[in-house]
mmCIF file with all atom_site columns, C-alpha atoms in Angstrom:
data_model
loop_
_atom_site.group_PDB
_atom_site.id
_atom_site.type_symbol
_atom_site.label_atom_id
_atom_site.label_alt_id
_atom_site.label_comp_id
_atom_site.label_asym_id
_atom_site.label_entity_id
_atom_site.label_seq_id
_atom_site.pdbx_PDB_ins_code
_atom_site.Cartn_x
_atom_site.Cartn_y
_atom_site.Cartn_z
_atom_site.occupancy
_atom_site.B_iso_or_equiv
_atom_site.pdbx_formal_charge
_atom_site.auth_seq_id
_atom_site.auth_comp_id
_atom_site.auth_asym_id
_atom_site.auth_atom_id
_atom_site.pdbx_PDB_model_num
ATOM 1   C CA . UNK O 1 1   ? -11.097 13.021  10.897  1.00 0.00 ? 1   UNK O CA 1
ATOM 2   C CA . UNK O 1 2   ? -10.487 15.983  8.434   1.00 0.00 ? 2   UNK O CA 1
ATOM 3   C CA . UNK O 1 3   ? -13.519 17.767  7.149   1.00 0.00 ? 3   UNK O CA 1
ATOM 4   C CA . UNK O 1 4   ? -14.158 16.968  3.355   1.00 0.00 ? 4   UNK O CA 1
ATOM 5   C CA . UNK O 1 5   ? -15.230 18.563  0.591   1.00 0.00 ? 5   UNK O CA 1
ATOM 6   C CA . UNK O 1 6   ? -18.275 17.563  -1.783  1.00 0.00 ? 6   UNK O CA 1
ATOM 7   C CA . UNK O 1 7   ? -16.417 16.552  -4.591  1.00 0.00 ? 7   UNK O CA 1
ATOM 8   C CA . UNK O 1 8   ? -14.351 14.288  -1.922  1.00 0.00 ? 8   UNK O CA 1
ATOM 9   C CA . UNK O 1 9   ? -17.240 12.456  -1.685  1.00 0.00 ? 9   UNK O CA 1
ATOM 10  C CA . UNK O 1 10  ? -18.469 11.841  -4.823  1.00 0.00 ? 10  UNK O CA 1
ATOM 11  C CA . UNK O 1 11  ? -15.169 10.586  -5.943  1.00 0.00 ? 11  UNK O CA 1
ATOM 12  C CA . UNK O 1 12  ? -15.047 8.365   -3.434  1.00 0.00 ? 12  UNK O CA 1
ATOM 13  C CA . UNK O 1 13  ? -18.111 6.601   -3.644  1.00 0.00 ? 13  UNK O CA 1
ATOM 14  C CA . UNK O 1 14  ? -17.535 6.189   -7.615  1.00 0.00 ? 14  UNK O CA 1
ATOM 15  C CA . UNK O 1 15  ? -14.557 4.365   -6.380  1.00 0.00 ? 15  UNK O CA 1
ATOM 16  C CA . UNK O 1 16  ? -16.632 2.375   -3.710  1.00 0.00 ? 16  UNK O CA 1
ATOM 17  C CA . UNK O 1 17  ? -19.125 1.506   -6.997  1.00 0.00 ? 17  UNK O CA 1
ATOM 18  C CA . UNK O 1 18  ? -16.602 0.110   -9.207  1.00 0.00 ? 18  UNK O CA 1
ATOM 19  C CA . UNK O 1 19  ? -14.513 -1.619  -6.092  1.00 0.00 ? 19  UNK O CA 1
ATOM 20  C CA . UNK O 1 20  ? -16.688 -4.572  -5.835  1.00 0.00 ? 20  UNK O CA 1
ATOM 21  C CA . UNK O 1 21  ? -17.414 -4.964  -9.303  1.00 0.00 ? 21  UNK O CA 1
ATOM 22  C CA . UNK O 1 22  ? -13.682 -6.892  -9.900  1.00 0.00 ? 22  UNK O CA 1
ATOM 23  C CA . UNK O 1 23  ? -13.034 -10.466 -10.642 1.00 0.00 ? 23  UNK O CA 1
ATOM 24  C CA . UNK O 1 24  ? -9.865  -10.920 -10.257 1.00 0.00 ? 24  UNK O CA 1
ATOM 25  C CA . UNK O 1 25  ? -7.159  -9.657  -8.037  1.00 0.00 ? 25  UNK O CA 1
ATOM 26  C CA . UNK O 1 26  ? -4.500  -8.671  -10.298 1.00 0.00 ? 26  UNK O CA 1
ATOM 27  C CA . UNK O 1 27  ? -6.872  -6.572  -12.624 1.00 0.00 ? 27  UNK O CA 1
ATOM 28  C CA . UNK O 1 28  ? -8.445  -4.460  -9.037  1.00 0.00 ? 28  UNK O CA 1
ATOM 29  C CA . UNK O 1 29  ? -4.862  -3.717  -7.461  1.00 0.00 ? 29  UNK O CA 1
ATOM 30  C CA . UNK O 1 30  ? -4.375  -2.192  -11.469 1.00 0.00 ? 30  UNK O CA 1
ATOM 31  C CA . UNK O 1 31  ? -7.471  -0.248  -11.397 1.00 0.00 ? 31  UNK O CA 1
ATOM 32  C CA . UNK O 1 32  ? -6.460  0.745   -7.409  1.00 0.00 ? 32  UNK O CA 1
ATOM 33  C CA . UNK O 1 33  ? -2.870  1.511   -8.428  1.00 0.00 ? 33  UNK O CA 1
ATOM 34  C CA . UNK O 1 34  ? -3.657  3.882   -11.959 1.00 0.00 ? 34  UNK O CA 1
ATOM 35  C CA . UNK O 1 35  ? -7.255  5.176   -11.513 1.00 0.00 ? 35  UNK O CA 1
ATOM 36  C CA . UNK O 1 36  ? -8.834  5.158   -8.291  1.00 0.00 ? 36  UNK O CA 1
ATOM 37  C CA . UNK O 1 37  ? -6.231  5.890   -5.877  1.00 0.00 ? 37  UNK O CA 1
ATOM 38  C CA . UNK O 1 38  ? -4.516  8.932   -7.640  1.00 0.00 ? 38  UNK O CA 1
ATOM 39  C CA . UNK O 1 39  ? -7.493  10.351  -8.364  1.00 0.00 ? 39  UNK O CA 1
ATOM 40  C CA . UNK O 1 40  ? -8.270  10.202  -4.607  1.00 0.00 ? 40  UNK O CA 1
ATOM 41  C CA . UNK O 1 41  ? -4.561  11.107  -3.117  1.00 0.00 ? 41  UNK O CA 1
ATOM 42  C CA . UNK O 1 42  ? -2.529  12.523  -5.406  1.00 0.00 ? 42  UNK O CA 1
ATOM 43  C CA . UNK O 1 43  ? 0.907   10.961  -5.143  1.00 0.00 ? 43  UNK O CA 1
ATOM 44  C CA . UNK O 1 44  ? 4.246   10.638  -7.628  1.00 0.00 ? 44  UNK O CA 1
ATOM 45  C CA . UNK O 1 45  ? 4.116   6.960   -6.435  1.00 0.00 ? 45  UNK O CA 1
ATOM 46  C CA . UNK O 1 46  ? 1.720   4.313   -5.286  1.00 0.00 ? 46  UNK O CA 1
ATOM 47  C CA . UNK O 1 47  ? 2.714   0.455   -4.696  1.00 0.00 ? 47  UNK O CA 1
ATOM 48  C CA . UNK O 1 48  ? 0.711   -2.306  -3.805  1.00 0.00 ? 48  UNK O CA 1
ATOM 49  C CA . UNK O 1 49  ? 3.424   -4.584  -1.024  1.00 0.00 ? 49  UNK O CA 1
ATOM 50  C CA . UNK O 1 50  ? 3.476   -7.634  0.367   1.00 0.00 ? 50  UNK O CA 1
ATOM 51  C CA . UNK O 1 51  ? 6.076   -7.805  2.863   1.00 0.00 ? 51  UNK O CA 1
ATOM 52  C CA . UNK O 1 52  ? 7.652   -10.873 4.042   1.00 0.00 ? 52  UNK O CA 1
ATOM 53  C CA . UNK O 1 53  ? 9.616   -9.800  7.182   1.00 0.00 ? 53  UNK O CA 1
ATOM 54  C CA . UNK O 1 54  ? 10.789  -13.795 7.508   1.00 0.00 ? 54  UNK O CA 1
ATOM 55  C CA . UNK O 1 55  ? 12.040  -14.340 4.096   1.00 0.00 ? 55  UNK O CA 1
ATOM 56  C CA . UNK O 1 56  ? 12.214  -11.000 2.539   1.00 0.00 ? 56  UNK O CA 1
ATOM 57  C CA . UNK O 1 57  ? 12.891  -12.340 -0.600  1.00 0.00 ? 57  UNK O CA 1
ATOM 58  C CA . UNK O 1 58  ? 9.501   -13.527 -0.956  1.00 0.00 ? 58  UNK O CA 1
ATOM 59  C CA . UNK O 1 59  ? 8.633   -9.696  -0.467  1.00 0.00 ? 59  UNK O CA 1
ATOM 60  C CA . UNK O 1 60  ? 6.501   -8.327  -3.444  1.00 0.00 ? 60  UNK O CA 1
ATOM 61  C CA . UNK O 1 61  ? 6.358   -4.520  -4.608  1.00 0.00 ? 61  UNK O CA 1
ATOM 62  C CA . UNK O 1 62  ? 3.955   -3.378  -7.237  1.00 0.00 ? 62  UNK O CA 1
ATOM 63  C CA . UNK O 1 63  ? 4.957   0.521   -8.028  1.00 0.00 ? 63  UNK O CA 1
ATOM 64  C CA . UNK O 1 64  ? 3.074   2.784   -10.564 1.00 0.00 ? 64  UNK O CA 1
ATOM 65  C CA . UNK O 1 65  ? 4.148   4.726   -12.410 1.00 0.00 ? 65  UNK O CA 1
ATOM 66  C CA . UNK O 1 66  ? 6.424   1.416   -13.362 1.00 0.00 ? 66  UNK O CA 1
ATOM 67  C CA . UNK O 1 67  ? 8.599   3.643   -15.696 1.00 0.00 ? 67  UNK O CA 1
ATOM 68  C CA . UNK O 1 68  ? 11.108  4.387   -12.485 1.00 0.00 ? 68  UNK O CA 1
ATOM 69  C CA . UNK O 1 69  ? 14.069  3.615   -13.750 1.00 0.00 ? 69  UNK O CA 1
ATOM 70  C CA . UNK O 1 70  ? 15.016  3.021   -10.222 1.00 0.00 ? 70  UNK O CA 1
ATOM 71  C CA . UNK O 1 71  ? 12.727  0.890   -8.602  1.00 0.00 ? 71  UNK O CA 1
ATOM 72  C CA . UNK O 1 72  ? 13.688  -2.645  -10.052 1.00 0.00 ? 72  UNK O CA 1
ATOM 73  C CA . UNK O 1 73  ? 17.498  -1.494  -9.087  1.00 0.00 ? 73  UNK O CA 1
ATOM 74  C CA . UNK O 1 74  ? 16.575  -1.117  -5.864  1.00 0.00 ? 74  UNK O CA 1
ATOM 75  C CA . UNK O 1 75  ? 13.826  -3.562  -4.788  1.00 0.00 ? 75  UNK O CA 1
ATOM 76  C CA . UNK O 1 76  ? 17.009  -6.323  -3.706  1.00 0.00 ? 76  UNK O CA 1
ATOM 77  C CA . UNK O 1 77  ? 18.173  -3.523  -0.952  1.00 0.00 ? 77  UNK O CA 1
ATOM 78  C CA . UNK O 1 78  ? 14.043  -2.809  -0.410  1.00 0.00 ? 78  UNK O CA 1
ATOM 79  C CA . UNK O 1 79  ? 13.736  -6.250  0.781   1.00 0.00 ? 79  UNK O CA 1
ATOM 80  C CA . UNK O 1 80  ? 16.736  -5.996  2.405   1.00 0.00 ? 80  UNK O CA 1
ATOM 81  C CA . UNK O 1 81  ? 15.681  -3.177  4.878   1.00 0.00 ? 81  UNK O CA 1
ATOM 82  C CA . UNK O 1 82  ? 12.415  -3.166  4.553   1.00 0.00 ? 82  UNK O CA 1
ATOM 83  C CA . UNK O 1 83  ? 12.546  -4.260  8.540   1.00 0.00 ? 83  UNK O CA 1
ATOM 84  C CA . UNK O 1 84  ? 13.530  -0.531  9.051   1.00 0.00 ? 84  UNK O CA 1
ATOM 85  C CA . UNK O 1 85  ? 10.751  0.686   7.771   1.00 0.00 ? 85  UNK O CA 1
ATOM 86  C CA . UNK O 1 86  ? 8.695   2.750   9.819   1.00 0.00 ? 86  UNK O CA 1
ATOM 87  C CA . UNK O 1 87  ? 5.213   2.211   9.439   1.00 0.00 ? 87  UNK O CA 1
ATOM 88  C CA . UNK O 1 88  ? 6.026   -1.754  8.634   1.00 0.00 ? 88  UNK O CA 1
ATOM 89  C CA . UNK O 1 89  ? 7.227   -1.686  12.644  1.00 0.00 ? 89  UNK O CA 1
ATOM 90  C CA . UNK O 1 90  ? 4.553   0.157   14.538  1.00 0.00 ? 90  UNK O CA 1
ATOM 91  C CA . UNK O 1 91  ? 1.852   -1.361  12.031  1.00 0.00 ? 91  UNK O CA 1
ATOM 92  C CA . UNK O 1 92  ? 3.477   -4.851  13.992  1.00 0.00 ? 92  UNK O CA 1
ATOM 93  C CA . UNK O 1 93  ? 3.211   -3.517  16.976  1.00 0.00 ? 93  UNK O CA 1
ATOM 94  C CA . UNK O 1 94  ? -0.059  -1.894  16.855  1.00 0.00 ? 94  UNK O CA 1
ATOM 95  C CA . UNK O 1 95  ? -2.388  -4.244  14.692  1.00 0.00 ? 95  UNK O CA 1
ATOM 96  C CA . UNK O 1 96  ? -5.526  -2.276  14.861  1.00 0.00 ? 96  UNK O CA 1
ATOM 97  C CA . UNK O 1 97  ? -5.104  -1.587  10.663  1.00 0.00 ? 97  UNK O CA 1
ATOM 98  C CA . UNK O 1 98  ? -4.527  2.304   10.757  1.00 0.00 ? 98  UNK O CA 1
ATOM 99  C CA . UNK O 1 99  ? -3.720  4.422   8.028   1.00 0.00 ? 99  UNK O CA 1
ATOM 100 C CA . UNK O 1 100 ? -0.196  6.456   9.142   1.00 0.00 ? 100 UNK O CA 1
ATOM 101 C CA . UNK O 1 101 ? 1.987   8.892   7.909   1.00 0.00 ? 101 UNK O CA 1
ATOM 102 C CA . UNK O 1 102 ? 6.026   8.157   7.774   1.00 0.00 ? 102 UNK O CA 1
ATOM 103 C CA . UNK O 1 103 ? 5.894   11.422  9.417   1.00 0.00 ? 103 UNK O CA 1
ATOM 104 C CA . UNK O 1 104 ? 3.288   10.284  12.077  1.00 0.00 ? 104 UNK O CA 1
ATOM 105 C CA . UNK O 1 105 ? 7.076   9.080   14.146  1.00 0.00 ? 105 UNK O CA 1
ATOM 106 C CA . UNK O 1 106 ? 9.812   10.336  12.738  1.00 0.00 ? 106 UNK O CA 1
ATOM 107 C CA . UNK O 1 107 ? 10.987  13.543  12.001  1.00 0.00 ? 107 UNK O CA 1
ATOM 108 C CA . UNK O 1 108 ? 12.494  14.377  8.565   1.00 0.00 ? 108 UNK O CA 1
ATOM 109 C CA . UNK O 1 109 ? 16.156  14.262  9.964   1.00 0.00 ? 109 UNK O CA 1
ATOM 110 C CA . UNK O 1 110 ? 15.697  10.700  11.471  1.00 0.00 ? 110 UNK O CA 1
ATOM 111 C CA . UNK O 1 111 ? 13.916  9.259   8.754   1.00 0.00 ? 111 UNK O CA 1
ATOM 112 C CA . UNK O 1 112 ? 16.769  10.441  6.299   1.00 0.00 ? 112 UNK O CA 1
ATOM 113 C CA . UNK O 1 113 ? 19.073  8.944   9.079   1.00 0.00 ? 113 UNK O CA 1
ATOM 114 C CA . UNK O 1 114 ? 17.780  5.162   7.699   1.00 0.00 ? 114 UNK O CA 1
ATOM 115 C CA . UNK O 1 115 ? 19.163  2.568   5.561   1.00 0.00 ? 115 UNK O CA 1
ATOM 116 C CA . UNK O 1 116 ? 15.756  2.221   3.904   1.00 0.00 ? 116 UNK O CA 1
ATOM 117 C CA . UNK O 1 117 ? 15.854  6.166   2.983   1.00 0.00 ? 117 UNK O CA 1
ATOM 118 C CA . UNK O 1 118 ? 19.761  6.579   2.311   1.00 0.00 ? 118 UNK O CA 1
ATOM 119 C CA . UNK O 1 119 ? 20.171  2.773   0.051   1.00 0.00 ? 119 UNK O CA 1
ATOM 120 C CA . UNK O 1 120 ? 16.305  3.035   -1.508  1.00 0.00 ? 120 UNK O CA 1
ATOM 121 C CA . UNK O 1 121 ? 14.078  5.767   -0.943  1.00 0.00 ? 121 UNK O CA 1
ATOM 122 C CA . UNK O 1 122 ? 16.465  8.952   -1.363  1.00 0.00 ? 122 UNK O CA 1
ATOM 123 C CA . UNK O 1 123 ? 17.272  7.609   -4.947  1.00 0.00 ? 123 UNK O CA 1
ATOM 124 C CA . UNK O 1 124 ? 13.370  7.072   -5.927  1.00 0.00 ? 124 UNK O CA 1
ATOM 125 C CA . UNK O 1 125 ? 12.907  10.432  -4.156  1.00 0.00 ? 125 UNK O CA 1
ATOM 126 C CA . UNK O 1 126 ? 10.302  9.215   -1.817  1.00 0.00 ? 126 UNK O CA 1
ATOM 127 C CA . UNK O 1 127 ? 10.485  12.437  1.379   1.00 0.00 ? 127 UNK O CA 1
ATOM 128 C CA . UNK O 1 128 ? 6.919   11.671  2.008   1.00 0.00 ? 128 UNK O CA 1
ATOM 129 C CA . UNK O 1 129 ? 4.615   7.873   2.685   1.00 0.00 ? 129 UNK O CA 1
ATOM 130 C CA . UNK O 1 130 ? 1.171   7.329   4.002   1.00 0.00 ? 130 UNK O CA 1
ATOM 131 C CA . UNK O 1 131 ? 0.372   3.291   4.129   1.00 0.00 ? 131 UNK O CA 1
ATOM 132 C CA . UNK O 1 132 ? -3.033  1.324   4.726   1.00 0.00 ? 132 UNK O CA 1
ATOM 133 C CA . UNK O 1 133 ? -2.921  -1.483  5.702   1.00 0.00 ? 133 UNK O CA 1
ATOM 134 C CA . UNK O 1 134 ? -5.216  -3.888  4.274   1.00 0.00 ? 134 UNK O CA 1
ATOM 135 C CA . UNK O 1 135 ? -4.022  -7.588  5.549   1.00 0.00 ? 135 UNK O CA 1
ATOM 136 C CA . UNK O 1 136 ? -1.627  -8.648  8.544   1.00 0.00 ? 136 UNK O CA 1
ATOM 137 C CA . UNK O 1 137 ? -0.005  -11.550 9.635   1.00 0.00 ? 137 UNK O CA 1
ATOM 138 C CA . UNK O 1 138 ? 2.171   -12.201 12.706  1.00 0.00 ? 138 UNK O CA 1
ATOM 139 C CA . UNK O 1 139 ? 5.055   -12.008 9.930   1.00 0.00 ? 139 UNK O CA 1
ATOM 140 C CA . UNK O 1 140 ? 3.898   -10.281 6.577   1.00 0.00 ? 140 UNK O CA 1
ATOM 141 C CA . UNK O 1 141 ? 2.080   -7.213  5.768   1.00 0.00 ? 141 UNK O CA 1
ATOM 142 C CA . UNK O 1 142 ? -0.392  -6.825  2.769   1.00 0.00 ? 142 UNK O CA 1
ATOM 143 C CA . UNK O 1 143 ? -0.810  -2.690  2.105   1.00 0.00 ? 143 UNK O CA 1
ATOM 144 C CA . UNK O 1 144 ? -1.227  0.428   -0.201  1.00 0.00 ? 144 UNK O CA 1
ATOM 145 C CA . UNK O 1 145 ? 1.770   3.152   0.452   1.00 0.00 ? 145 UNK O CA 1
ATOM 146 C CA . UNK O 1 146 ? 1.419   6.230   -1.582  1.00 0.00 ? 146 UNK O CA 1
ATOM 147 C CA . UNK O 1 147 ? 4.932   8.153   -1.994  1.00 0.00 ? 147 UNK O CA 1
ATOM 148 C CA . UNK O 1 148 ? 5.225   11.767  -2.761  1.00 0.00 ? 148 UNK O CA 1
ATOM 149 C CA . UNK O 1 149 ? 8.784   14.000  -3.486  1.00 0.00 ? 149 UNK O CA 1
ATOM 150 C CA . UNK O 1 150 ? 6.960   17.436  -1.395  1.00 0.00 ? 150 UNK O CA 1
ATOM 151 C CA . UNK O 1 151 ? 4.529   18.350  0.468   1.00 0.00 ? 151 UNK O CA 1
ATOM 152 C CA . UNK O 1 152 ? 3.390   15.952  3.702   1.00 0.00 ? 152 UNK O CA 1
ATOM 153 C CA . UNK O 1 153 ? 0.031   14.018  2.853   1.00 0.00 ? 153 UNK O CA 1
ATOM 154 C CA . UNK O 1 154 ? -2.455  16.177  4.903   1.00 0.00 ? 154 UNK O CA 1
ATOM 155 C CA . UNK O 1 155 ? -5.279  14.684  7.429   1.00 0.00 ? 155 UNK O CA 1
ATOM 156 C CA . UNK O 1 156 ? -7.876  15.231  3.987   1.00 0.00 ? 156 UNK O CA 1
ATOM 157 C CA . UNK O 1 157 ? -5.805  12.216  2.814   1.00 0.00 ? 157 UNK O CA 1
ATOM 158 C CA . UNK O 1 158 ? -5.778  10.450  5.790   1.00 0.00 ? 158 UNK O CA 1
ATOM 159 C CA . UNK O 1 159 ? -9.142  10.454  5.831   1.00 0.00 ? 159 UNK O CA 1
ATOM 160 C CA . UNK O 1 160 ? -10.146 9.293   2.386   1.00 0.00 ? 160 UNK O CA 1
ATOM 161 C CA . UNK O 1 161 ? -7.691  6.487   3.006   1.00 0.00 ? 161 UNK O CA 1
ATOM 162 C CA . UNK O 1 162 ? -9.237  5.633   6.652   1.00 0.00 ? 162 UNK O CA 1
ATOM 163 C CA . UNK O 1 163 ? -12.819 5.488   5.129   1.00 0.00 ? 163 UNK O CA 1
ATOM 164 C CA . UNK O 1 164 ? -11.464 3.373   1.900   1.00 0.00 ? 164 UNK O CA 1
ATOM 165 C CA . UNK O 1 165 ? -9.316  1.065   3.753   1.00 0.00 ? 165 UNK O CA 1
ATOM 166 C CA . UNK O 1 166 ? -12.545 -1.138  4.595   1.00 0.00 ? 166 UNK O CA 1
ATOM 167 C CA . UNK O 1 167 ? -13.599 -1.419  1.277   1.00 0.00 ? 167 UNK O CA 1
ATOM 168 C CA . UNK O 1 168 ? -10.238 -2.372  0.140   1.00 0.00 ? 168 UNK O CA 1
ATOM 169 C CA . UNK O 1 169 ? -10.341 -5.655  2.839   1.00 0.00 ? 169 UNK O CA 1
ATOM 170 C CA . UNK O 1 170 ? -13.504 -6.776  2.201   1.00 0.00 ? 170 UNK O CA 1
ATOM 171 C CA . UNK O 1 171 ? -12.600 -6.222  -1.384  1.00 0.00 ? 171 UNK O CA 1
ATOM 172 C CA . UNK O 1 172 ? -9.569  -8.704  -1.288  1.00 0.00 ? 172 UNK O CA 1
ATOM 173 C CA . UNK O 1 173 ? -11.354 -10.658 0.919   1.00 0.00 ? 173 UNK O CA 1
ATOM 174 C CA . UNK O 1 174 ? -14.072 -11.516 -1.171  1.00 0.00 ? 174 UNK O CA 1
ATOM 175 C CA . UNK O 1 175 ? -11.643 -12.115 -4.264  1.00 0.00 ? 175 UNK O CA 1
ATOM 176 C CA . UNK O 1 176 ? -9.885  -14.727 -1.999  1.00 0.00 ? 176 UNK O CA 1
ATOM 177 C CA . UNK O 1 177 ? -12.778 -16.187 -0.994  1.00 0.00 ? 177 UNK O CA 1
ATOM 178 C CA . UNK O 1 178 ? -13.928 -16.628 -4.647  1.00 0.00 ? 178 UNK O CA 1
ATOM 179 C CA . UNK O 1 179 ? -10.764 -17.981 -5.453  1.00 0.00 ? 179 UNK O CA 1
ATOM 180 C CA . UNK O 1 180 ? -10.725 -20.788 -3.083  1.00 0.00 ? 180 UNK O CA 1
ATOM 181 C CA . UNK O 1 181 ? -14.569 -21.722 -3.962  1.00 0.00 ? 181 UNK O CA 1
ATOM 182 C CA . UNK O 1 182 ? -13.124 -21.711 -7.773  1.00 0.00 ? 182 UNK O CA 1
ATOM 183 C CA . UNK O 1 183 ? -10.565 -23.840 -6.393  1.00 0.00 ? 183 UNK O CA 1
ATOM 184 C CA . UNK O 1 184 ? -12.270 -26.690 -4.770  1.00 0.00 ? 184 UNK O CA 1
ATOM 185 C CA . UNK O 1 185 ? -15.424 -26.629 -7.978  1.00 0.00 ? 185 UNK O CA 1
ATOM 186 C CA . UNK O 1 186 ? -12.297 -27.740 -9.660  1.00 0.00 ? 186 UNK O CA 1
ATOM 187 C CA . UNK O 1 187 ? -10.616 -30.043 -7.549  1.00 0.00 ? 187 UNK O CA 1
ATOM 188 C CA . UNK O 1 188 ? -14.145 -31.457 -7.072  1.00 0.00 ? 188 UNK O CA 1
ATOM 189 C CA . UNK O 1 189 ? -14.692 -31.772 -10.852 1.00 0.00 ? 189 UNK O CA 1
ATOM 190 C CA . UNK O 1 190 ? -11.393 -33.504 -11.316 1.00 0.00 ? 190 UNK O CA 1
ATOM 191 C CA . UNK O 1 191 ? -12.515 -36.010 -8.803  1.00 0.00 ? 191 UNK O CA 1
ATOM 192 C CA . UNK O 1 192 ? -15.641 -37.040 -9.872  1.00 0.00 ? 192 UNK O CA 1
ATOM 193 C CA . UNK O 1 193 ? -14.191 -37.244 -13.634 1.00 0.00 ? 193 UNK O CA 1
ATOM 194 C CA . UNK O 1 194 ? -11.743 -40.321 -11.866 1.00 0.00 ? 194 UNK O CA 1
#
């Protein structure tokens, strides 16, 4: 783990604070994608994914900044090759939830050798990815990838990821939970109304 600096710390436990304060899912992978995480890694682009590796059209991709005019062009081929993807494959062959680096096992040259960098990424600009993983499934991955156009993410990133990462699970965890308690007070209310 990379050494941190002071302010690293504080900015991450204000994230930690407000983490567990959200209701709802959709409103903390918001917060996640346009405060908390950039101010923690700065990146030019940060999605939220679900990736379906069965039915990749069920594949979901939230990217922020939204505005690239790219991204909605491109998501079909995303989905498409998204199988390629680096950190998708070792994250299913290693499912011990790390936080890696496109970099981490390929070198520049073979990563720009890819579908998934030559159909998607090259347009968007993406030369640089770090991913945490925050939910797997024998066939679908739930995680955060942060995108940058220069400079490698360094081990100071890696680490603020490794000690969010977590957070972030027991965050969506609890938000599921909640939702399926929500779920069954109202299935249980509908039932004792008949």
């Amino acid at each position: 783990m990379s050494q941190l600096i002071p302010s690293d710390y504080d900015s991450f436990l204000e994230c930690i604070q407000q983490l567990h304060s959200f209701c709802d899912a959709s409103a903390l992978k918001s917060w996640l994608l346009e405060t908390a995480l950039p101010k923690l890694v700065p990146s030019d682009w940060l999605s939220y994914n679900e990736v379906d590796l069965l039915n990749p059209a069920n594949t979901v991709a939230i990217l922020k900044p939204d505005s690239n005019q790219f991204f909605q062009q491109l998501f079909p081929r995303f989905r498409e090759v998204a199988h390629q993807h680096p950190l998708i494959t070792r994250q299913l062959e290693s499912p011990n939830f790390p936080v890696h680096k496109i970099s981490d096992f390929l070198r520049q040259e073979d990563y720009h050798r890819l579908e998934l960098y030559q159909d998607v990424y090259r347009h968007m600009g993406v030369e640089y990815q770090i991913a945490a993983t925050i939910k797997l499934e024998p066939d679908r991955i739930t995680a955060f990838a942060l995108s940058r156009r220069r400079n490698d993410f360094t081990e100071r990133d890696r680490t603020i990821l490794e000690m969010l990462r977590p957070h972030l699970v027991i965050a969506f965890n609890h938000l599921a939970l909640a939702g399926e308690c929500q779920n069954l007070r109202e299935s249980a209310a509908l039932t004792l109304k008949e």
